[in-house]
Amino acid sequence: MDYGIPADRVVITVAQTGAITNKSLNPNVPEQPEEIADSAYECFNQGAAIVHIHARDPQGENTSELSVFEDIHSRIRDKCDLIIQDSTGGGPNLTQEQRINCLNAKPDMASLNMGSLMRVAGPYKGVPFSNMPEEIDWFVEQMVQRGIKPEMEAYSHSMIQEVRRLIKEGRVQKPYYVNIVLGMRYQGAEPATPDTLTSMVRSLPPDTIFNCTGVGSAQTPLATMAMVMGGCVRVGLEDNIYYAKGELAQSNAQLVARVVRIARELGKEPATPAEARQYLGLQAQKA
Ligand code: KMH
Ligand code: ZN
């Protein structure tokens, strides 16, 4: 079987909320289930196929509460067939056990962070974003047991080695799906440059579909480059709160609409969720 995305399609993920961005940074960050679902539906209407989910409690703190994830999922699934990808990165206030609790809410996919980074600024300075090999193995086992496809997030070349290890050990199935995340201001993360993206894409194993996430002002240029290279793209307020320098984005849908305009200029249509399910080897929408 030949894996890949047709040249005239692009799979767009929207990462709407995140663990760090909040309403004090941009009041348009959706935090509560109803806001997250409404925003996801707007993004679906603009051309997103996948929604990456972080959940918050009523006070806006990162939460692992199953009922909150279930509420978000059912609100989204009532509106549309977006592919639901929960975050197991969670947030710096969550334990490893809490980070995988979202898997019990039956997402289609879940993020699987492929190595550890160190937070070097902000309130969590010095708190590691820990993803040790045995933790990765445990997370991926929990996903596989539940039929959830891992979205392997790689922030550096060394994390691609970890992807290779999982493949060698038979822990993940084809087509492998790797999100190359560049420009995180964490120790150990690589910069959002064309050279880094090119080099990391070249180092991917066969049968891998890649997605690119550029953080901050790199979001649009790297998404454009990734589309030219035949990749999938992720945009949204989780990774970038601005529309332009000094101008906050009005919504996640605004960021999706922009990448769709660029895609069309490049001769690509946004893949529907049904098409994206087929490319990624996902089952039909979960109940
Ligand atoms: N904010 C991203 C760069 C996760 O949720 O698992 C990192 C992320 C991790 O998306
Ligand atoms: Zn995330």
PDB file of N, CA, C and O and ligand atoms in Angstrom, residues 18 52 54 87-90 111-113 129 151 153 155 181 184 213 215 234 238-239, ligand 1:
ATOM      1  N   GLY A  18      -4.539  24.819  23.913  1.00  0.00           N
ATOM      2  CA  GLY A  18      -3.198  24.635  24.472  1.00  0.00           C
ATOM      3  C   GLY A  18      -3.183  24.601  25.984  1.00  0.00           C
ATOM      4  O   GLY A  18      -4.218  24.648  26.658  1.00  0.00           O
ATOM      5  N   HIS A  52      -7.222  19.432  17.678  1.00  0.00           N
ATOM      6  CA  HIS A  52      -6.347  19.014  18.791  1.00  0.00           C
ATOM      7  C   HIS A  52      -6.917  19.675  20.058  1.00  0.00           C
ATOM      8  O   HIS A  52      -7.093  20.890  20.101  1.00  0.00           O
ATOM      9  N   HIS A  54      -7.187  20.471  24.214  1.00  0.00           N
ATOM     10  CA  HIS A  54      -6.781  20.574  25.627  1.00  0.00           C
ATOM     11  C   HIS A  54      -8.034  20.993  26.398  1.00  0.00           C
ATOM     12  O   HIS A  54      -8.824  21.796  25.900  1.00  0.00           O
ATOM     13  N   SER A  87      -4.898  15.933  23.579  1.00  0.00           N
ATOM     14  CA  SER A  87      -3.511  16.154  23.997  1.00  0.00           C
ATOM     15  C   SER A  87      -3.177  15.277  25.194  1.00  0.00           C
ATOM     16  O   SER A  87      -3.869  15.332  26.220  1.00  0.00           O
ATOM     17  N   THR A  88      -2.101  14.494  25.073  1.00  0.00           N
ATOM     18  CA  THR A  88      -1.573  13.839  26.275  1.00  0.00           C
ATOM     19  C   THR A  88      -0.365  14.613  26.811  1.00  0.00           C
ATOM     20  O   THR A  88       0.261  14.178  27.771  1.00  0.00           O
ATOM     21  N   GLY A  89      -0.072  15.750  26.146  1.00  0.00           N
ATOM     22  CA  GLY A  89       0.924  16.661  26.724  1.00  0.00           C
ATOM     23  C   GLY A  89       0.311  17.329  27.944  1.00  0.00           C
ATOM     24  O   GLY A  89       0.985  17.629  28.930  1.00  0.00           O
ATOM     25  N   GLY A  90      -0.995  17.554  27.844  1.00  0.00           N
ATOM     26  CA  GLY A  90      -1.784  18.060  28.974  1.00  0.00           C
ATOM     27  C   GLY A  90      -1.396  19.447  29.393  1.00  0.00           C
ATOM     28  O   GLY A  90      -1.918  20.429  28.893  1.00  0.00           O
ATOM     29  N   SER A 111      -2.035  13.046  21.000  1.00  0.00           N
ATOM     30  CA  SER A 111      -0.634  13.439  20.831  1.00  0.00           C
ATOM     31  C   SER A 111       0.244  12.521  21.672  1.00  0.00           C
ATOM     32  O   SER A 111      -0.140  12.079  22.760  1.00  0.00           O
ATOM     33  N   LEU A 112       1.424  12.227  21.115  1.00  0.00           N
ATOM     34  CA  LEU A 112       2.418  11.402  21.803  1.00  0.00           C
ATOM     35  C   LEU A 112       3.734  12.148  21.665  1.00  0.00           C
ATOM     36  O   LEU A 112       4.304  12.208  20.559  1.00  0.00           O
ATOM     37  N   ASN A 113       4.178  12.763  22.749  1.00  0.00           N
ATOM     38  CA  ASN A 113       5.382  13.598  22.693  1.00  0.00           C
ATOM     39  C   ASN A 113       6.610  12.695  22.759  1.00  0.00           C
ATOM     40  O   ASN A 113       6.729  11.852  23.640  1.00  0.00           O
ATOM     41  N   PHE A 129       9.275  19.084  30.824  1.00  0.00           N
ATOM     42  CA  PHE A 129       8.167  18.468  30.083  1.00  0.00           C
ATOM     43  C   PHE A 129       8.663  17.050  29.831  1.00  0.00           C
ATOM     44  O   PHE A 129       9.380  16.773  28.889  1.00  0.00           O
ATOM     45  N   GLU A 151      -0.344  10.656  17.377  1.00  0.00           N
ATOM     46  CA  GLU A 151       0.219  11.765  16.587  1.00  0.00           C
ATOM     47  C   GLU A 151       1.556  12.043  17.262  1.00  0.00           C
ATOM     48  O   GLU A 151       1.609  12.593  18.359  1.00  0.00           O
ATOM     49  N   GLU A 153       4.654  13.753  18.215  1.00  0.00           N
ATOM     50  CA  GLU A 153       5.157  15.135  18.123  1.00  0.00           C
ATOM     51  C   GLU A 153       6.668  15.127  18.348  1.00  0.00           C
ATOM     52  O   GLU A 153       7.157  14.695  19.395  1.00  0.00           O
ATOM     53  N   TYR A 155      10.102  17.509  18.358  1.00  0.00           N
ATOM     54  CA  TYR A 155      10.559  18.895  18.483  1.00  0.00           C
ATOM     55  C   TYR A 155      12.025  19.050  18.079  1.00  0.00           C
ATOM     56  O   TYR A 155      12.568  20.143  18.150  1.00  0.00           O
ATOM     57  N   VAL A 181       7.283  19.853  15.279  1.00  0.00           N
ATOM     58  CA  VAL A 181       6.959  21.111  15.967  1.00  0.00           C
ATOM     59  C   VAL A 181       8.251  21.919  16.106  1.00  0.00           C
ATOM     60  O   VAL A 181       9.198  21.465  16.752  1.00  0.00           O
ATOM     61  N   MET A 184       9.584  26.059  19.538  1.00  0.00           N
ATOM     62  CA  MET A 184       9.185  26.122  20.954  1.00  0.00           C
ATOM     63  C   MET A 184      10.310  26.785  21.743  1.00  0.00           C
ATOM     64  O   MET A 184      11.482  26.446  21.552  1.00  0.00           O
ATOM     65  N   THR A 213       4.075  22.058  12.573  1.00  0.00           N
ATOM     66  CA  THR A 213       3.575  23.106  13.464  1.00  0.00           C
ATOM     67  C   THR A 213       4.701  24.100  13.688  1.00  0.00           C
ATOM     68  O   THR A 213       5.725  23.768  14.293  1.00  0.00           O
ATOM     69  N   VAL A 215       5.720  27.472  15.631  1.00  0.00           N
ATOM     70  CA  VAL A 215       5.234  28.195  16.817  1.00  0.00           C
ATOM     71  C   VAL A 215       5.433  29.702  16.614  1.00  0.00           C
ATOM     72  O   VAL A 215       6.427  30.142  16.034  1.00  0.00           O
ATOM     73  N   ARG A 234      -0.595  22.380  10.914  1.00  0.00           N
ATOM     74  CA  ARG A 234      -1.385  22.695  12.105  1.00  0.00           C
ATOM     75  C   ARG A 234      -1.287  24.191  12.348  1.00  0.00           C
ATOM     76  O   ARG A 234      -0.193  24.765  12.321  1.00  0.00           O
ATOM     77  N   GLU A 238      -3.300  27.778  20.094  1.00  0.00           N
ATOM     78  CA  GLU A 238      -2.412  27.059  21.022  1.00  0.00           C
ATOM     79  C   GLU A 238      -0.955  27.437  20.770  1.00  0.00           C
ATOM     80  O   GLU A 238      -0.172  27.588  21.712  1.00  0.00           O
ATOM     81  N   ASP A 239      -0.612  27.552  19.503  1.00  0.00           N
ATOM     82  CA  ASP A 239       0.794  27.756  19.128  1.00  0.00           C
ATOM     83  C   ASP A 239       1.114  29.190  18.743  1.00  0.00           C
ATOM     84  O   ASP A 239       2.283  29.564  18.658  1.00  0.00           O
TER      85      ASP A 239
HETATM   86  N1  KMH B   1       1.839  23.331  22.077  1.00  0.00           N
HETATM   87  C1  KMH B   1       2.525  22.366  21.280  1.00  0.00           C
HETATM   88  C2  KMH B   1       3.701  22.966  20.646  1.00  0.00           C
HETATM   89  C3  KMH B   1       0.658  18.266  23.342  1.00  0.00           C
HETATM   90  O1  KMH B   1      -0.405  18.838  23.446  1.00  0.00           O
HETATM   91  O2  KMH B   1       0.807  17.060  23.501  1.00  0.00           O
HETATM   92  C4  KMH B   1       2.826  21.143  22.034  1.00  0.00           C
HETATM   93  C5  KMH B   1       1.702  20.164  22.099  1.00  0.00           C
HETATM   94  C6  KMH B   1       1.902  19.053  23.041  1.00  0.00           C
HETATM   95  O3  KMH B   1       0.742  20.225  21.362  1.00  0.00           O
END
